PDB file of N, CA and C in Angstrom:
ATOM      1  N   MET A 148      79.309  92.820  93.247  1.00 97.00           N
ATOM      2  CA  MET A 148      80.446  92.266  93.963  1.00 97.00           C
ATOM      3  C   MET A 148      79.925  91.098  94.807  1.00 97.00           C
ATOM      4  N   VAL A 149      80.700  90.034  94.859  1.00 98.00           N
ATOM      5  CA  VAL A 149      80.358  88.831  95.616  1.00 98.00           C
ATOM      6  C   VAL A 149      81.364  88.662  96.751  1.00 98.00           C
ATOM      7  N   ARG A 150      80.844  88.453  97.950  1.00 98.00           N
ATOM      8  CA  ARG A 150      81.698  88.185  99.110  1.00 98.00           C
ATOM      9  C   ARG A 150      81.519  86.723  99.517  1.00 98.00           C
ATOM     10  N   HIS A 151      82.636  86.051  99.698  1.00 98.00           N
ATOM     11  CA  HIS A 151      82.693  84.652 100.129  1.00 98.00           C
ATOM     12  C   HIS A 151      83.273  84.652 101.540  1.00 98.00           C
ATOM     13  N   VAL A 152      82.508  84.139 102.494  1.00 98.00           N
ATOM     14  CA  VAL A 152      82.942  84.100 103.895  1.00 98.00           C
ATOM     15  C   VAL A 152      82.990  82.643 104.337  1.00 98.00           C
ATOM     16  N   VAL A 153      84.117  82.243 104.908  1.00 98.00           N
ATOM     17  CA  VAL A 153      84.284  80.876 105.393  1.00 98.00           C
ATOM     18  C   VAL A 153      84.767  80.927 106.834  1.00 98.00           C
ATOM     19  N   LEU A 154      84.149  80.109 107.676  1.00 98.00           N
ATOM     20  CA  LEU A 154      84.568  79.965 109.078  1.00 98.00           C
ATOM     21  C   LEU A 154      84.980  78.530 109.309  1.00 98.00           C
ATOM     22  N   PHE A 155      86.108  78.370 109.995  1.00 98.00           N
ATOM     23  CA  PHE A 155      86.623  77.038 110.297  1.00 98.00           C
ATOM     24  C   PHE A 155      86.752  76.842 111.798  1.00 98.00           C
ATOM     25  N   ARG A 156      86.548  75.615 112.202  1.00 98.00           N
ATOM     26  CA  ARG A 156      86.970  75.141 113.519  1.00 98.00           C
ATOM     27  C   ARG A 156      87.967  74.028 113.248  1.00 98.00           C
ATOM     28  N   TRP A 157      89.094  74.097 113.936  1.00 98.00           N
ATOM     29  CA  TRP A 157      90.159  73.118 113.733  1.00 98.00           C
ATOM     30  C   TRP A 157      90.015  71.946 114.679  1.00 98.00           C
ATOM     31  N   ILE A 158      90.601  70.833 114.321  1.00 98.00           N
ATOM     32  CA  ILE A 158      90.622  69.664 115.197  1.00 98.00           C
ATOM     33  C   ILE A 158      91.508  69.952 116.404  1.00 98.00           C
ATOM     34  N   ASP A 159      91.238  69.260 117.485  1.00 96.00           N
ATOM     35  CA  ASP A 159      92.141  69.324 118.624  1.00 96.00           C
ATOM     36  C   ASP A 159      93.487  68.770 118.171  1.00 96.00           C
ATOM     37  N   GLY A 160      94.537  69.406 118.581  1.00 97.00           N
ATOM     38  CA  GLY A 160      95.862  68.920 118.235  1.00 97.00           C
ATOM     39  C   GLY A 160      96.444  69.496 116.960  1.00 97.00           C
ATOM     40  N   ALA A 161      95.722  70.396 116.287  1.00 98.00           N
ATOM     41  CA  ALA A 161      96.312  71.068 115.124  1.00 98.00           C
ATOM     42  C   ALA A 161      97.562  71.808 115.596  1.00 98.00           C
ATOM     43  N   THR A 162      98.659  71.616 114.894  1.00 97.00           N
ATOM     44  CA  THR A 162      99.934  72.176 115.339  1.00 97.00           C
ATOM     45  C   THR A 162     100.107  73.618 114.855  1.00 97.00           C
ATOM     46  N   ASP A 163     101.027  74.317 115.498  1.00 97.00           N
ATOM     47  CA  ASP A 163     101.360  75.672 115.069  1.00 97.00           C
ATOM     48  C   ASP A 163     101.844  75.671 113.620  1.00 97.00           C
ATOM     49  N   GLU A 164     102.590  74.645 113.247  1.00 98.00           N
ATOM     50  CA  GLU A 164     103.090  74.547 111.876  1.00 98.00           C
ATOM     51  C   GLU A 164     101.942  74.385 110.884  1.00 98.00           C
ATOM     52  N   GLN A 165     100.946  73.582 111.224  1.00 98.00           N
ATOM     53  CA  GLN A 165      99.785  73.414 110.345  1.00 98.00           C
ATOM     54  C   GLN A 165      98.998  74.715 110.222  1.00 98.00           C
ATOM     55  N   LEU A 166      98.830  75.418 111.320  1.00 98.00           N
ATOM     56  CA  LEU A 166      98.092  76.683 111.289  1.00 98.00           C
ATOM     57  C   LEU A 166      98.850  77.737 110.491  1.00 98.00           C
ATOM     58  N   GLN A 167     100.164  77.753 110.599  1.00 98.00           N
ATOM     59  CA  GLN A 167     100.963  78.686 109.804  1.00 98.00           C
ATOM     60  C   GLN A 167     100.903  78.330 108.327  1.00 98.00           C
ATOM     61  N   ALA A 168     100.831  77.033 108.017  1.00 98.00           N
ATOM     62  CA  ALA A 168     100.712  76.604 106.618  1.00 98.00           C
ATOM     63  C   ALA A 168      99.414  77.111 105.999  1.00 98.00           C
ATOM     64  N   VAL A 169      98.348  77.217 106.790  1.00 98.00           N
ATOM     65  CA  VAL A 169      97.090  77.780 106.293  1.00 98.00           C
ATOM     66  C   VAL A 169      97.300  79.242 105.913  1.00 98.00           C
ATOM     67  N   VAL A 170      97.899  80.015 106.788  1.00 98.00           N
ATOM     68  CA  VAL A 170      98.135  81.436 106.517  1.00 98.00           C
ATOM     69  C   VAL A 170      99.047  81.604 105.302  1.00 98.00           C
ATOM     70  N   ASP A 171     100.126  80.843 105.260  1.00 97.00           N
ATOM     71  CA  ASP A 171     101.062  80.934 104.136  1.00 97.00           C
ATOM     72  C   ASP A 171     100.388  80.534 102.829  1.00 97.00           C
ATOM     73  N   GLY A 172      99.589  79.477 102.873  1.00 97.00           N
ATOM     74  CA  GLY A 172      98.901  79.014 101.678  1.00 97.00           C
ATOM     75  C   GLY A 172      97.900  80.015 101.157  1.00 97.00           C
ATOM     76  N   LEU A 173      97.195  80.686 102.046  1.00 97.00           N
ATOM     77  CA  LEU A 173      96.241  81.712 101.626  1.00 97.00           C
ATOM     78  C   LEU A 173      96.957  82.877 100.951  1.00 97.00           C
ATOM     79  N   ALA A 174      98.120  83.251 101.468  1.00 96.00           N
ATOM     80  CA  ALA A 174      98.901  84.319 100.834  1.00 96.00           C
ATOM     81  C   ALA A 174      99.317  83.910  99.419  1.00 96.00           C
ATOM     82  N   GLU A 175      99.675  82.656  99.251  1.00 96.00           N
ATOM     83  CA  GLU A 175     100.056  82.159  97.920  1.00 96.00           C
ATOM     84  C   GLU A 175      98.860  82.164  96.964  1.00 96.00           C
ATOM     85  N   LEU A 176      97.670  81.828  97.489  1.00 95.00           N
ATOM     86  CA  LEU A 176      96.483  81.837  96.633  1.00 95.00           C
ATOM     87  C   LEU A 176      96.192  83.241  96.112  1.00 95.00           C
ATOM     88  N   ARG A 177      96.362  84.211  96.954  1.00 93.00           N
ATOM     89  CA  ARG A 177      96.101  85.608  96.526  1.00 93.00           C
ATOM     90  C   ARG A 177      96.966  85.952  95.323  1.00 93.00           C
ATOM     91  N   ALA A 178      98.209  85.514  95.347  1.00 93.00           N
ATOM     92  CA  ALA A 178      99.119  85.794  94.239  1.00 93.00           C
ATOM     93  C   ALA A 178      98.814  84.939  93.011  1.00 93.00           C
ATOM     94  N   ALA A 179      98.257  83.757  93.215  1.00 96.00           N
ATOM     95  CA  ALA A 179      98.061  82.802  92.119  1.00 96.00           C
ATOM     96  C   ALA A 179      96.742  82.971  91.370  1.00 96.00           C
ATOM     97  N   ILE A 180      95.747  83.590  92.017  1.00 97.00           N
ATOM     98  CA  ILE A 180      94.406  83.647  91.420  1.00 97.00           C
ATOM     99  C   ILE A 180      94.015  85.110  91.231  1.00 97.00           C
ATOM    100  N   ALA A 181      94.107  85.561  89.993  1.00 97.00           N
ATOM    101  CA  ALA A 181      93.881  86.976  89.675  1.00 97.00           C
ATOM    102  C   ALA A 181      92.459  87.438  89.963  1.00 97.00           C
ATOM    103  N   GLU A 182      91.514  86.533  89.989  1.00 98.00           N
ATOM    104  CA  GLU A 182      90.102  86.907  90.188  1.00 98.00           C
ATOM    105  C   GLU A 182      89.800  87.382  91.602  1.00 98.00           C
ATOM    106  N   ILE A 183      90.686  87.167  92.541  1.00 98.00           N
ATOM    107  CA  ILE A 183      90.469  87.629  93.914  1.00 98.00           C
ATOM    108  C   ILE A 183      90.628  89.149  93.944  1.00 98.00           C
ATOM    109  N   ALA A 184      89.547  89.845  94.277  1.00 98.00           N
ATOM    110  CA  ALA A 184      89.591  91.310  94.357  1.00 98.00           C
ATOM    111  C   ALA A 184      90.128  91.775  95.707  1.00 98.00           C
ATOM    112  N   ASP A 185      89.758  91.075  96.774  1.00 97.00           N
ATOM    113  CA  ASP A 185      90.246  91.388  98.121  1.00 97.00           C
ATOM    114  C   ASP A 185      90.224  90.105  98.928  1.00 97.00           C
ATOM    115  N   TYR A 186      91.174  89.960  99.832  1.00 96.00           N
ATOM    116  CA  TYR A 186      91.335  88.717 100.585  1.00 96.00           C
ATOM    117  C   TYR A 186      91.759  89.066 101.991  1.00 96.00           C
ATOM    118  N   ARG A 187      90.957  88.689 102.943  1.00 97.00           N
ATOM    119  CA  ARG A 187      91.271  88.907 104.367  1.00 97.00           C
ATOM    120  C   ARG A 187      91.102  87.582 105.088  1.00 97.00           C
ATOM    121  N   TYR A 188      91.981  87.299 106.029  1.00 98.00           N
ATOM    122  CA  TYR A 188      91.902  86.031 106.743  1.00 98.00           C
ATOM    123  C   TYR A 188      92.711  86.128 108.024  1.00 98.00           C
ATOM    124  N   GLY A 189      92.339  85.282 108.981  1.00 97.00           N
ATOM    125  CA  GLY A 189      93.106  85.237 110.208  1.00 97.00           C
ATOM    126  C   GLY A 189      92.390  84.471 111.294  1.00 97.00           C
ATOM    127  N   PRO A 190      93.126  84.216 112.384  1.00 97.00           N
ATOM    128  CA  PRO A 190      92.548  83.483 113.511  1.00 97.00           C
ATOM    129  C   PRO A 190      91.633  84.364 114.349  1.00 97.00           C
ATOM    130  N   ASP A 191      90.705  83.709 115.020  1.00 97.00           N
ATOM    131  CA  ASP A 191      89.817  84.406 115.948  1.00 97.00           C
ATOM    132  C   ASP A 191      90.656  85.026 117.066  1.00 97.00           C
ATOM    133  N   LEU A 192      90.242  86.185 117.536  1.00 97.00           N
ATOM    134  CA  LEU A 192      90.968  86.887 118.591  1.00 97.00           C
ATOM    135  C   LEU A 192      90.742  86.292 119.978  1.00 97.00           C
ATOM    136  N   GLY A 193      89.747  85.424 120.107  1.00 94.00           N
ATOM    137  CA  GLY A 193      89.495  84.805 121.406  1.00 94.00           C
ATOM    138  C   GLY A 193      88.771  85.702 122.389  1.00 94.00           C
ATOM    139  N   VAL A 194      88.083  86.708 121.881  1.00 97.00           N
ATOM    140  CA  VAL A 194      87.378  87.656 122.745  1.00 97.00           C
ATOM    141  C   VAL A 194      86.102  87.050 123.321  1.00 97.00           C
ATOM    142  N   ASP A 195      85.383  86.256 122.525  1.00 97.00           N
ATOM    143  CA  ASP A 195      84.114  85.662 122.940  1.00 97.00           C
ATOM    144  C   ASP A 195      84.185  84.142 122.872  1.00 97.00           C
ATOM    145  N   ASP A 196      83.389  83.489 123.690  1.00 95.00           N
ATOM    146  CA  ASP A 196      83.265  82.030 123.642  1.00 95.00           C
ATOM    147  C   ASP A 196      82.382  81.625 122.473  1.00 95.00           C
ATOM    148  N   GLY A 197      82.566  80.406 122.007  1.00 94.00           N
ATOM    149  CA  GLY A 197      81.677  79.835 121.014  1.00 94.00           C
ATOM    150  C   GLY A 197      81.906  80.299 119.590  1.00 94.00           C
ATOM    151  N   THR A 198      83.057  80.867 119.313  1.00 97.00           N
ATOM    152  CA  THR A 198      83.330  81.364 117.969  1.00 97.00           C
ATOM    153  C   THR A 198      84.114  80.337 117.157  1.00 97.00           C
ATOM    154  N   ALA A 199      84.251  80.610 115.872  1.00 98.00           N
ATOM    155  CA  ALA A 199      85.094  79.792 115.006  1.00 98.00           C
ATOM    156  C   ALA A 199      86.556  80.078 115.343  1.00 98.00           C
ATOM    157  N   ASP A 200      87.435  79.231 114.830  1.00 98.00           N
ATOM    158  CA  ASP A 200      88.871  79.397 115.065  1.00 98.00           C
ATOM    159  C   ASP A 200      89.539  80.299 114.036  1.00 98.00           C
ATOM    160  N   PHE A 201      88.962  80.354 112.823  1.00 98.00           N
ATOM    161  CA  PHE A 201      89.638  81.037 111.718  1.00 98.00           C
ATOM    162  C   PHE A 201      88.591  81.481 110.707  1.00 98.00           C
ATOM    163  N   ALA A 202      88.833  82.635 110.084  1.00 98.00           N
ATOM    164  CA  ALA A 202      87.908  83.151 109.070  1.00 98.00           C
ATOM    165  C   ALA A 202      88.659  83.540 107.804  1.00 98.00           C
ATOM    166  N   VAL A 203      87.974  83.357 106.681  1.00 98.00           N
ATOM    167  CA  VAL A 203      88.456  83.825 105.382  1.00 98.00           C
ATOM    168  C   VAL A 203      87.322  84.642 104.757  1.00 98.00           C
ATOM    169  N   VAL A 204      87.649  85.845 104.303  1.00 98.00           N
ATOM    170  CA  VAL A 204      86.691  86.700 103.611  1.00 98.00           C
ATOM    171  C   VAL A 204      87.336  87.090 102.283  1.00 98.00           C
ATOM    172  N   ALA A 205      86.698  86.700 101.191  1.00 98.00           N
ATOM    173  CA  ALA A 205      87.233  86.981  99.864  1.00 98.00           C
ATOM    174  C   ALA A 205      86.171  87.673  99.032  1.00 98.00           C
ATOM    175  N   ASP A 206      86.583  88.703  98.310  1.00 98.00           N
ATOM    176  CA  ASP A 206      85.670  89.436  97.440  1.00 98.00           C
ATOM    177  C   ASP A 206      86.030  89.192  95.980  1.00 98.00           C
ATOM    178  N   PHE A 207      84.984  89.124  95.148  1.00 98.00           N
ATOM    179  CA  PHE A 207      85.115  88.860  93.713  1.00 98.00           C
ATOM    180  C   PHE A 207      84.183  89.799  92.969  1.00 98.00           C
ATOM    181  N   ALA A 208      84.578  90.205  91.777  1.00 98.00           N
ATOM    182  CA  ALA A 208      83.754  91.111  90.978  1.00 98.00           C
ATOM    183  C   ALA A 208      82.454  90.451  90.542  1.00 98.00           C
ATOM    184  N   THR A 209      82.496  89.140  90.265  1.00 98.00           N
ATOM    185  CA  THR A 209      81.321  88.439  89.745  1.00 98.00           C
ATOM    186  C   THR A 209      81.236  87.034  90.336  1.00 98.00           C
ATOM    187  N   VAL A 210      80.078  86.423  90.180  1.00 98.00           N
ATOM    188  CA  VAL A 210      79.921  85.023  90.584  1.00 98.00           C
ATOM    189  C   VAL A 210      80.880  84.141  89.789  1.00 98.00           C
ATOM    190  N   ALA A 211      81.051  84.436  88.517  1.00 98.00           N
ATOM    191  CA  ALA A 211      81.974  83.657  87.687  1.00 98.00           C
ATOM    192  C   ALA A 211      83.406  83.736  88.224  1.00 98.00           C
ATOM    193  N   ASP A 212      83.813  84.907  88.708  1.00 98.00           N
ATOM    194  CA  ASP A 212      85.153  85.031  89.310  1.00 98.00           C
ATOM    195  C   ASP A 212      85.256  84.176  90.568  1.00 98.00           C
ATOM    196  N   TYR A 213      84.209  84.187  91.392  1.00 98.00           N
ATOM    197  CA  TYR A 213      84.200  83.321  92.573  1.00 98.00           C
ATOM    198  C   TYR A 213      84.319  81.856  92.161  1.00 98.00           C
ATOM    199  N   GLU A 214      83.564  81.454  91.164  1.00 98.00           N
ATOM    200  CA  GLU A 214      83.602  80.056  90.723  1.00 98.00           C
ATOM    201  C   GLU A 214      84.975  79.681  90.181  1.00 98.00           C
ATOM    202  N   THR A 215      85.642  80.608  89.514  1.00 98.00           N
ATOM    203  CA  THR A 215      87.008  80.353  89.055  1.00 98.00           C
ATOM    204  C   THR A 215      87.916  80.083  90.247  1.00 98.00           C
ATOM    205  N   TYR A 216      87.814  80.903  91.282  1.00 98.00           N
ATOM    206  CA  TYR A 216      88.576  80.703  92.519  1.00 98.00           C
ATOM    207  C   TYR A 216      88.228  79.362  93.156  1.00 98.00           C
ATOM    208  N   ARG A 217      86.951  79.110  93.316  1.00 98.00           N
ATOM    209  CA  ARG A 217      86.480  77.882  93.961  1.00 98.00           C
ATOM    210  C   ARG A 217      87.048  76.636  93.290  1.00 98.00           C
ATOM    211  N   ASP A 218      87.091  76.636  91.978  1.00 98.00           N
ATOM    212  CA  ASP A 218      87.488  75.459  91.213  1.00 98.00           C
ATOM    213  C   ASP A 218      88.953  75.475  90.783  1.00 98.00           C
ATOM    214  N   HIS A 219      89.674  76.525  91.100  1.00 98.00           N
ATOM    215  CA  HIS A 219      91.060  76.678  90.653  1.00 98.00           C
ATOM    216  C   HIS A 219      91.930  75.543  91.225  1.00 98.00           C
ATOM    217  N   PRO A 220      92.792  74.944  90.400  1.00 98.00           N
ATOM    218  CA  PRO A 220      93.641  73.851  90.883  1.00 98.00           C
ATOM    219  C   PRO A 220      94.505  74.227  92.097  1.00 98.00           C
ATOM    220  N   ALA A 221      94.996  75.452  92.140  1.00 97.00           N
ATOM    221  CA  ALA A 221      95.806  75.864  93.291  1.00 97.00           C
ATOM    222  C   ALA A 221      94.963  75.900  94.566  1.00 97.00           C
ATOM    223  N   HIS A 222      93.718  76.344  94.448  1.00 98.00           N
ATOM    224  CA  HIS A 222      92.811  76.384  95.597  1.00 98.00           C
ATOM    225  C   HIS A 222      92.464  74.971  96.060  1.00 98.00           C
ATOM    226  N   ARG A 223      92.129  74.094  95.117  1.00 98.00           N
ATOM    227  CA  ARG A 223      91.771  72.714  95.454  1.00 98.00           C
ATOM    228  C   ARG A 223      92.958  71.998  96.123  1.00 98.00           C
ATOM    229  N   ASP A 224      94.164  72.228  95.608  1.00 98.00           N
ATOM    230  CA  ASP A 224      95.360  71.627  96.195  1.00 98.00           C
ATOM    231  C   ASP A 224      95.601  72.153  97.611  1.00 98.00           C
ATOM    232  N   PHE A 225      95.443  73.456  97.797  1.00 98.00           N
ATOM    233  CA  PHE A 225      95.604  74.070  99.120  1.00 98.00           C
ATOM    234  C   PHE A 225      94.638  73.445 100.129  1.00 98.00           C
ATOM    235  N   ILE A 226      93.388  73.287  99.734  1.00 98.00           N
ATOM    236  CA  ILE A 226      92.398  72.677 100.635  1.00 98.00           C
ATOM    237  C   ILE A 226      92.827  71.269 101.020  1.00 98.00           C
ATOM    238  N   ALA A 227      93.239  70.479 100.038  1.00 98.00           N
ATOM    239  CA  ALA A 227      93.631  69.093 100.306  1.00 98.00           C
ATOM    240  C   ALA A 227      94.865  69.023 101.209  1.00 98.00           C
ATOM    241  N   ARG A 228      95.840  69.903 100.982  1.00 97.00           N
ATOM    242  CA  ARG A 228      97.104  69.850 101.740  1.00 97.00           C
ATOM    243  C   ARG A 228      97.012  70.488 103.118  1.00 97.00           C
ATOM    244  N   CYS A 229      96.354  71.641 103.194  1.00 98.00           N
ATOM    245  CA  CYS A 229      96.444  72.454 104.408  1.00 98.00           C
ATOM    246  C   CYS A 229      95.170  72.495 105.248  1.00 98.00           C
ATOM    247  N   ILE A 230      94.016  72.471 104.614  1.00 98.00           N
ATOM    248  CA  ILE A 230      92.758  72.610 105.348  1.00 98.00           C
ATOM    249  C   ILE A 230      92.200  71.260 105.780  1.00 98.00           C
ATOM    250  N   ALA A 231      92.055  70.350 104.833  1.00 98.00           N
ATOM    251  CA  ALA A 231      91.399  69.068 105.124  1.00 98.00           C
ATOM    252  C   ALA A 231      92.012  68.315 106.301  1.00 98.00           C
ATOM    253  N   PRO A 232      93.337  68.280 106.442  1.00 98.00           N
ATOM    254  CA  PRO A 232      93.907  67.509 107.555  1.00 98.00           C
ATOM    255  C   PRO A 232      93.568  68.049 108.953  1.00 98.00           C
ATOM    256  N   ILE A 233      93.201  69.340 109.038  1.00 98.00           N
ATOM    257  CA  ILE A 233      92.950  69.913 110.372  1.00 98.00           C
ATOM    258  C   ILE A 233      91.527  70.460 110.534  1.00 98.00           C
ATOM    259  N   ARG A 234      90.701  70.325 109.519  1.00 98.00           N
ATOM    260  CA  ARG A 234      89.337  70.869 109.569  1.00 98.00           C
ATOM    261  C   ARG A 234      88.416  69.966 110.383  1.00 98.00           C
ATOM    262  N   ARG A 235      87.826  70.538 111.424  1.00 98.00           N
ATOM    263  CA  ARG A 235      86.777  69.852 112.180  1.00 98.00           C
ATOM    264  C   ARG A 235      85.410  70.273 111.664  1.00 98.00           C
ATOM    265  N   GLU A 236      85.292  71.575 111.360  1.00 98.00           N
ATOM    266  CA  GLU A 236      84.003  72.104 110.918  1.00 98.00           C
ATOM    267  C   GLU A 236      84.242  73.279 109.973  1.00 98.00           C
ATOM    268  N   ARG A 237      83.363  73.392 108.985  1.00 98.00           N
ATOM    269  CA  ARG A 237      83.441  74.501 108.023  1.00 98.00           C
ATOM    270  C   ARG A 237      82.026  74.995 107.740  1.00 98.00           C
ATOM    271  N   MET A 238      81.896  76.303 107.720  1.00 98.00           N
ATOM    272  CA  MET A 238      80.655  76.945 107.297  1.00 98.00           C
ATOM    273  C   MET A 238      81.028  78.036 106.315  1.00 98.00           C
ATOM    274  N   ALA A 239      80.201  78.209 105.284  1.00 98.00           N
ATOM    275  CA  ALA A 239      80.488  79.237 104.291  1.00 98.00           C
ATOM    276  C   ALA A 239      79.206  79.873 103.806  1.00 98.00           C
ATOM    277  N   VAL A 240      79.341  81.071 103.276  1.00 98.00           N
ATOM    278  CA  VAL A 240      78.234  81.795 102.662  1.00 98.00           C
ATOM    279  C   VAL A 240      78.810  82.683 101.571  1.00 98.00           C
ATOM    280  N   GLN A 241      78.028  82.850 100.512  1.00 98.00           N
ATOM    281  CA  GLN A 241      78.372  83.808  99.475  1.00 98.00           C
ATOM    282  C   GLN A 241      77.222  84.821  99.428  1.00 98.00           C
ATOM    283  N   LEU A 242      77.574  86.090  99.439  1.00 98.00           N
ATOM    284  CA  LEU A 242      76.546  87.111  99.430  1.00 98.00           C
ATOM    285  C   LEU A 242      76.929  88.243  98.513  1.00 98.00           C
ATOM    286  N   GLU A 243      75.923  88.956  98.042  1.00 97.00           N
ATOM    287  CA  GLU A 243      76.162  90.107  97.191  1.00 97.00           C
ATOM    288  C   GLU A 243      76.395  91.321  98.064  1.00 97.00           C
ATOM    289  N   ILE A 244      77.436  92.073  97.732  1.00 96.00           N
ATOM    290  CA  ILE A 244      77.724  93.302  98.493  1.00 96.00           C
ATOM    291  C   ILE A 244      77.745  94.484  97.541  1.00 96.00           C
TER     292      ILE A 244
END
């Protein structure tokens, strides 16, 4: 099993509508890409200083399934429409679980 973890920091001035579009878009991706085995995402709770603003954790049966997700047209479109306009910083890791 492969776990893909992404952390985002948003630009100053990202609107509530833009942040909701991220959540809505991620829900649509789950329905559109069958290779996603599990999908969790949401904003930071604000408990500690110095954290990211938002996290995505996605599980895939194989590396090939992850690559299908990564390169899927719906995923690429979502990034261009919803993430890129408000992304200040992104960090990601893929690990075997």
